[in-house]
Every structure is written in structure tokens, then in C-alpha cells.
Short mmCIF file of C-alpha atoms in Angstrom, two decimals:
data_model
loop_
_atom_site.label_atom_id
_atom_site.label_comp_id
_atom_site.label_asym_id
_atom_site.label_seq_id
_atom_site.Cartn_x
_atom_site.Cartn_y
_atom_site.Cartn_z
CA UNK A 1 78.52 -18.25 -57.53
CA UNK A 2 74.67 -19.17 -58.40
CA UNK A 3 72.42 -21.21 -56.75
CA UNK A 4 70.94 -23.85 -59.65
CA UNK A 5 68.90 -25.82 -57.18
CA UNK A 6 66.57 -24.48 -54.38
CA UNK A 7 63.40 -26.59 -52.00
CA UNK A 8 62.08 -25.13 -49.30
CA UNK A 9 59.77 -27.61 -49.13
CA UNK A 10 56.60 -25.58 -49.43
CA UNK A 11 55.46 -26.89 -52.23
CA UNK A 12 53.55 -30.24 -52.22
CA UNK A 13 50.53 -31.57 -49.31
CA UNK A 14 51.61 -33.35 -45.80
CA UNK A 15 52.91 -36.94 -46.46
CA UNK A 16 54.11 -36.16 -50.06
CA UNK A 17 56.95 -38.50 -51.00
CA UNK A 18 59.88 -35.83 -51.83
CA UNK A 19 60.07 -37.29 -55.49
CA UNK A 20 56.16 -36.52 -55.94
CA UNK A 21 56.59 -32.92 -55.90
CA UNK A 22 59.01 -29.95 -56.86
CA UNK A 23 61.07 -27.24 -55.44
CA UNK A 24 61.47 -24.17 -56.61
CA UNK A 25 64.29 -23.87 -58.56
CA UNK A 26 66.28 -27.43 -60.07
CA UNK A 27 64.26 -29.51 -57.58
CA UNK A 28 63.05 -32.62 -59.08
CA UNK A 29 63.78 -34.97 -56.70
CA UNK A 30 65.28 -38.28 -57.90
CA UNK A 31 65.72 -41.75 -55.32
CA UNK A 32 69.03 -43.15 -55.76
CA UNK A 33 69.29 -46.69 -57.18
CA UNK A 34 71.64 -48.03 -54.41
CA UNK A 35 68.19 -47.02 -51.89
CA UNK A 36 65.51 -48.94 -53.61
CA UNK A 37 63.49 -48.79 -50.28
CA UNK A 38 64.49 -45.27 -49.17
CA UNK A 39 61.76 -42.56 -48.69
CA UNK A 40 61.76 -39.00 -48.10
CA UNK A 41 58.35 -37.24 -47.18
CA UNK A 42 57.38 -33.52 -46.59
CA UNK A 43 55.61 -32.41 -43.54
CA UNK A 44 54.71 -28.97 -42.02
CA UNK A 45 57.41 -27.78 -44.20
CA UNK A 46 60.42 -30.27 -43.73
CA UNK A 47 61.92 -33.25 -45.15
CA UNK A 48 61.89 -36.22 -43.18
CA UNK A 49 63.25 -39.83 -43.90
CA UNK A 50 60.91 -41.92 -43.18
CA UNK A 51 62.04 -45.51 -44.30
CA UNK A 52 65.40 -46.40 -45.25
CA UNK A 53 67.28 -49.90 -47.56
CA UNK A 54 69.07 -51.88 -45.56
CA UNK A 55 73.25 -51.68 -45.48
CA UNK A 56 72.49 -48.36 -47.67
CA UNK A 57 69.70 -46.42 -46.20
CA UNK A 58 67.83 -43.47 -48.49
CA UNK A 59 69.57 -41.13 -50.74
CA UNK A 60 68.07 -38.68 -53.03
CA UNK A 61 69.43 -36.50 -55.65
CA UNK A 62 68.02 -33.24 -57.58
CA UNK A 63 68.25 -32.78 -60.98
CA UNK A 64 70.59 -29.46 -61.03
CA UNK A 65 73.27 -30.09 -62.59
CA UNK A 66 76.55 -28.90 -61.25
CA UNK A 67 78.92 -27.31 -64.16
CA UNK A 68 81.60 -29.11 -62.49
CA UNK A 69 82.98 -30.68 -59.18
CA UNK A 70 83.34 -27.22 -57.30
CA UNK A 71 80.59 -26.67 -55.39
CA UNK A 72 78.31 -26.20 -51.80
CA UNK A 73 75.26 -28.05 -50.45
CA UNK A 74 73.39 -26.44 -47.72
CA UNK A 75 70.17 -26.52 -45.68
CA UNK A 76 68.66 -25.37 -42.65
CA UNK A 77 69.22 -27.96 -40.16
CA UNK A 78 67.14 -28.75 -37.12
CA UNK A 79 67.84 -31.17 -34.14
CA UNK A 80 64.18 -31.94 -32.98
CA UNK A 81 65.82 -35.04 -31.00
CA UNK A 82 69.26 -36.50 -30.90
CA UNK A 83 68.97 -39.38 -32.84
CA UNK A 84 69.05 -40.27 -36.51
CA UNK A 85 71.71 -39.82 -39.02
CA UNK A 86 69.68 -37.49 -41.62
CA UNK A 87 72.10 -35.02 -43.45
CA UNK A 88 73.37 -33.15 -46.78
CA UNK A 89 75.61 -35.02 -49.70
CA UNK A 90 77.53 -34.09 -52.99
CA UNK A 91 79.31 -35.43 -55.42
CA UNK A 92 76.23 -38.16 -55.77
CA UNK A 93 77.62 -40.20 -58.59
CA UNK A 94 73.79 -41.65 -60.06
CA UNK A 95 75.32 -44.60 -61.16
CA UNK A 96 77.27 -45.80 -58.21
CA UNK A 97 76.94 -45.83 -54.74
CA UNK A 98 79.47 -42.61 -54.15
CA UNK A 99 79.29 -39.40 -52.39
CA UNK A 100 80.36 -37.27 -49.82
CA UNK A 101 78.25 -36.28 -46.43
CA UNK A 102 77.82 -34.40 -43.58
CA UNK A 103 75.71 -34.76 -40.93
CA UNK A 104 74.52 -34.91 -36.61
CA UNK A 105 75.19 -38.32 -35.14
CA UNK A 106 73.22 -39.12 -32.02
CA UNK A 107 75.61 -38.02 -29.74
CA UNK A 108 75.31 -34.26 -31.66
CA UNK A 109 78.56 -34.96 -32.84
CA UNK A 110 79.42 -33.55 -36.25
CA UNK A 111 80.03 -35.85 -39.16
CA UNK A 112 82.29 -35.38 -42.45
CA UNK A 113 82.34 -38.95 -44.18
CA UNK A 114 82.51 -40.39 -47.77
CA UNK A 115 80.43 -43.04 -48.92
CA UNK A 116 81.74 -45.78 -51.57
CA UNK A 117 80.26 -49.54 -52.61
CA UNK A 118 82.58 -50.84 -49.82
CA UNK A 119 81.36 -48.80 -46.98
CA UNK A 120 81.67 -45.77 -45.16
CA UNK A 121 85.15 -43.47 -44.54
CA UNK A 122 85.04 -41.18 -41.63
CA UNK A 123 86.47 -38.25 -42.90
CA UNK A 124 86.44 -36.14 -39.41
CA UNK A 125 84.03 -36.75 -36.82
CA UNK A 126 86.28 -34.69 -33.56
CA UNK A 127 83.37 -33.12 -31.89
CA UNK A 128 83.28 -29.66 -32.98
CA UNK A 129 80.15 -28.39 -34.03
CA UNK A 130 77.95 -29.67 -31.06
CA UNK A 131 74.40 -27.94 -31.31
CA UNK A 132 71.71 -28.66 -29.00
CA UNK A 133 68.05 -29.53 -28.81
CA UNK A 134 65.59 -27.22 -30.79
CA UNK A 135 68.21 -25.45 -32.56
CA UNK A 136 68.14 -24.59 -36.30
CA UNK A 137 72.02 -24.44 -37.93
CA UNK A 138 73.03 -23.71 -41.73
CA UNK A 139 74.90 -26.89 -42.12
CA UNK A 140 77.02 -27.10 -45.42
CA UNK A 141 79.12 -29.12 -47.47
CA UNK A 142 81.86 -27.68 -49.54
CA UNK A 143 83.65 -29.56 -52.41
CA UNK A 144 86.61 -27.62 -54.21
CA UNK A 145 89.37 -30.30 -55.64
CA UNK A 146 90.38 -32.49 -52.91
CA UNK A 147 89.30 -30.24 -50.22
CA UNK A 148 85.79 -31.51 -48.50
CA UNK A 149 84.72 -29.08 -45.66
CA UNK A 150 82.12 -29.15 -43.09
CA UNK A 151 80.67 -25.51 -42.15
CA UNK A 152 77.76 -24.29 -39.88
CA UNK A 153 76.60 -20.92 -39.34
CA UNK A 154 78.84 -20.47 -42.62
CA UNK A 155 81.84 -21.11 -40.18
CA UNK A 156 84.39 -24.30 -41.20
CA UNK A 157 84.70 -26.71 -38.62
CA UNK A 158 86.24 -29.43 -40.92
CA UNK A 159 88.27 -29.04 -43.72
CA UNK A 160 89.96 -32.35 -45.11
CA UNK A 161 92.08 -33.36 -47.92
CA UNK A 162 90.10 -36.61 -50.12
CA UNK A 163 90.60 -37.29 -53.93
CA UNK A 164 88.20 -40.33 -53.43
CA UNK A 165 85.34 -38.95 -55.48
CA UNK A 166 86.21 -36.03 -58.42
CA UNK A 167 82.87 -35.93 -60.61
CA UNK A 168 80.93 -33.44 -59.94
CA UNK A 169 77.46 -35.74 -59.34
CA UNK A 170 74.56 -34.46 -57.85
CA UNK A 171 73.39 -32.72 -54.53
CA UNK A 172 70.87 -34.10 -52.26
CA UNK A 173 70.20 -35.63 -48.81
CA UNK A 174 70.68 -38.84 -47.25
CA UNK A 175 70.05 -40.68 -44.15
CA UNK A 176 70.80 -44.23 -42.47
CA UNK A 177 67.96 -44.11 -39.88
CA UNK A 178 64.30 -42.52 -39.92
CA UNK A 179 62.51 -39.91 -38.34
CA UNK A 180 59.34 -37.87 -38.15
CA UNK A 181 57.99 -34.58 -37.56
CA UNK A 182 58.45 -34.72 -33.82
CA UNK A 183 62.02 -36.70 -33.68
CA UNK A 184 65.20 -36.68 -35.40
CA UNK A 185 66.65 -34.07 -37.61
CA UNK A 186 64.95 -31.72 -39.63
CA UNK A 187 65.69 -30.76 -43.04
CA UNK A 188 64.76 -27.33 -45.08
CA UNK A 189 65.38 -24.51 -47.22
CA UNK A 190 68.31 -26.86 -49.08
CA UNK A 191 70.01 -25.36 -51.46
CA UNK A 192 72.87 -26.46 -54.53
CA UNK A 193 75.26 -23.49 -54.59
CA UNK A 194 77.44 -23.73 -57.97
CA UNK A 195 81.29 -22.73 -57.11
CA UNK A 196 82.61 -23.82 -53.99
CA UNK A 197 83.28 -20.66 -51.74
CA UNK A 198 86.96 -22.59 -49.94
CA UNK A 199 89.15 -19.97 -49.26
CA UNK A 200 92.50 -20.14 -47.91
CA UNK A 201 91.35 -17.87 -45.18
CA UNK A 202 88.59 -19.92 -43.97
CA UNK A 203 87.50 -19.52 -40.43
CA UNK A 204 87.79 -22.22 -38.65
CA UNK A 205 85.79 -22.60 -35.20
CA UNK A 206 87.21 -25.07 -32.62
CA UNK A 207 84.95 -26.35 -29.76
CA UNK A 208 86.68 -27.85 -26.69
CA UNK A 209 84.61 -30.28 -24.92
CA UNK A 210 83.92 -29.35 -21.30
CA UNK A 211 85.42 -25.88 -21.64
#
């Protein structure tokens, strides 16, 4: 496996619109078409959405390229506040309003859903995964075939079967609401990993409400 995109979000001044500056490795940053309002800024750091299109909120894309639909998105994630729906997505197809995503509802819940032109598909969403306040997560999305998982702290908490998008698209980050530096979730060090790393074996972490 190789990582072909990297943005740690270092590069650029306060306020920089995400498109406006690079990353360090396959980071030109690209807004999707079905967002024509959508912005992502840099500050301290961080990405942060800070307007979003109504019905299809911001989504951008980097220019790596993935050699083909088998492969990881990641990021170091941070929960400033509990609100906001800012997260990871692959399989952006640029042409269409299709990918897959992962994110922290407001309730801290974990999120695996697929986007299409007709709405949104809750893929898993059964409340493993909670983090709290203040912490920073790796939070990843893993494509290989039909199997979409969820992981943080590189353990799976959802692993589903989906044959709704099979390009291999982009990698980038998404979000339905905004936020800023002191609310919402925080986005940084993302990363395009080529070659999904599903295994058979996979870990999977269960968290039992109340328990």
C-alpha cells in the first residue's frame, strides 16, 4: 500500500479556502460540482466547513488518483463540540453526486452512509464508536469490492456489504452543516491510502451503550 495523497494542513495562511492552497503530497483540492456554495477553510492547522449548498452541503475532492476502487481515506479527527456532520468520503464520482462517508453525528454517534442524486443511505449508524469531547480519533474509510468499513484507532467498527458505487473516484471530505475553530469537528493530517487494508480477520470493536 502507498499513500498518493497527504494535507496536513500546514501549508497555506488562516482563512485560506482549502482549494487556494496545497498539501503535501496529491493535495490540490477540488469543490465538487453538486456543492456550488460549499467552502472549506484552514485555520490553526485544521479544516473547517464553513458554508455549505443547500439539500447537498460541501464536498471536496483531491486530485490523487486512486489506481482503482480498493482503497482507505483517513484523518485525524477531533470533536471540539458535538454538533456538525463534517467527515471523510471515497469513491467521489466528479461527475455525479456519489460517494461513500463516514462521519460523528451530533449525538457522537458513528456514521457509515452512501450518498447518491436521490439522497442519503444509512449504511450503519448502531452506536459504536462513541468518542467524547476534546478527543482526537484516526477515523477511516475502507473500500475493497463491496465491502465499505468504518474504523477508528485503526479498529473496524462497521463493516457492510454495498455494490452501490464501484469506480474508484476520488478521496476527500464532506460536510452537511458548518463549523469553526472553536465548534464542531475538526479535520487534519488526511490522508488517501492506495489498497484497501480489509482483511478477513479484521478486529471488530463493539461498544454497548450503558455498559
Amino acid at each position: 500500500m502507498a499513500v498518493i495523497s497527504r494535507d496536513t494542513f500546514s501549508n497555506g495562511a488562516n482563512w485560506d479556502d482549502i482549494e487556494e492552497r496545497q498539501g503535501e503530497l496529491g493535495a490540490t483540492w477540488t469543490k465538487h460540482q453538486a456543492t456550488p456554495g460549499g467552502r472549506f477553510y484552514v485555520f490553526d492547522g485544521k479544516v473547517h466547513c464553513g458554508q455549505i449548498s443547500a439539500g447537498t452541503g460541501a464536498l471536496f475532492y483531491t486530485n490523487a488518483v486512486p489506481s482503482n476502487a480498493n482503497y482507505k481515506v483517513g484523518c485525524n479527527y477531533t470533536m471540539k463540540t458535538n454538533i456538525g456532520h463534517v467527515g471523510i468520503a471515497g469513491r467521489i464520482q466528479t461527475g455525479s453526486h456519489n460517494y461513500y462517508y463516514t462521519y460523528y453525528d451530533p449525538s457522537n454517534v458513528l456514521v457509515l452512509a452512501l450518498r447518491t442524486p436521490s439522497g442519503v443511505t444509512i449504511l450503519d449508524n448502531s452506536n459504536a464508536g462513541t468518542i467524547t469531547v476534546g478527543q482526537t480519533v484516526l477515523l477511516e474509510l475502507d473500500m475493497n469490492g463491496t465491502t465499505i468499513r468504518s474504523l477508528v484507532d485503526g479498529v473496524q467498527i462497521y463493516s457492510v456489504t454495498n455494490s452501490g458505487i464501484t469506480l474508484a473516484g476520488r478521496g476527500g471530505v464532506r460536510s452537511a452543516t458548518t463549523n469553526n475553530a472553536n465548534t464542531g469537528k475538526h479535520i487534519d493530517d488526511f490522508t488517501i491510502t492506495d489498497g484497501s487494508s480489509a482483511r478477513a480477520t479484521a478486529r471488530t470493536r463493539i461498544i454497548m451503550s450503558g455498559l
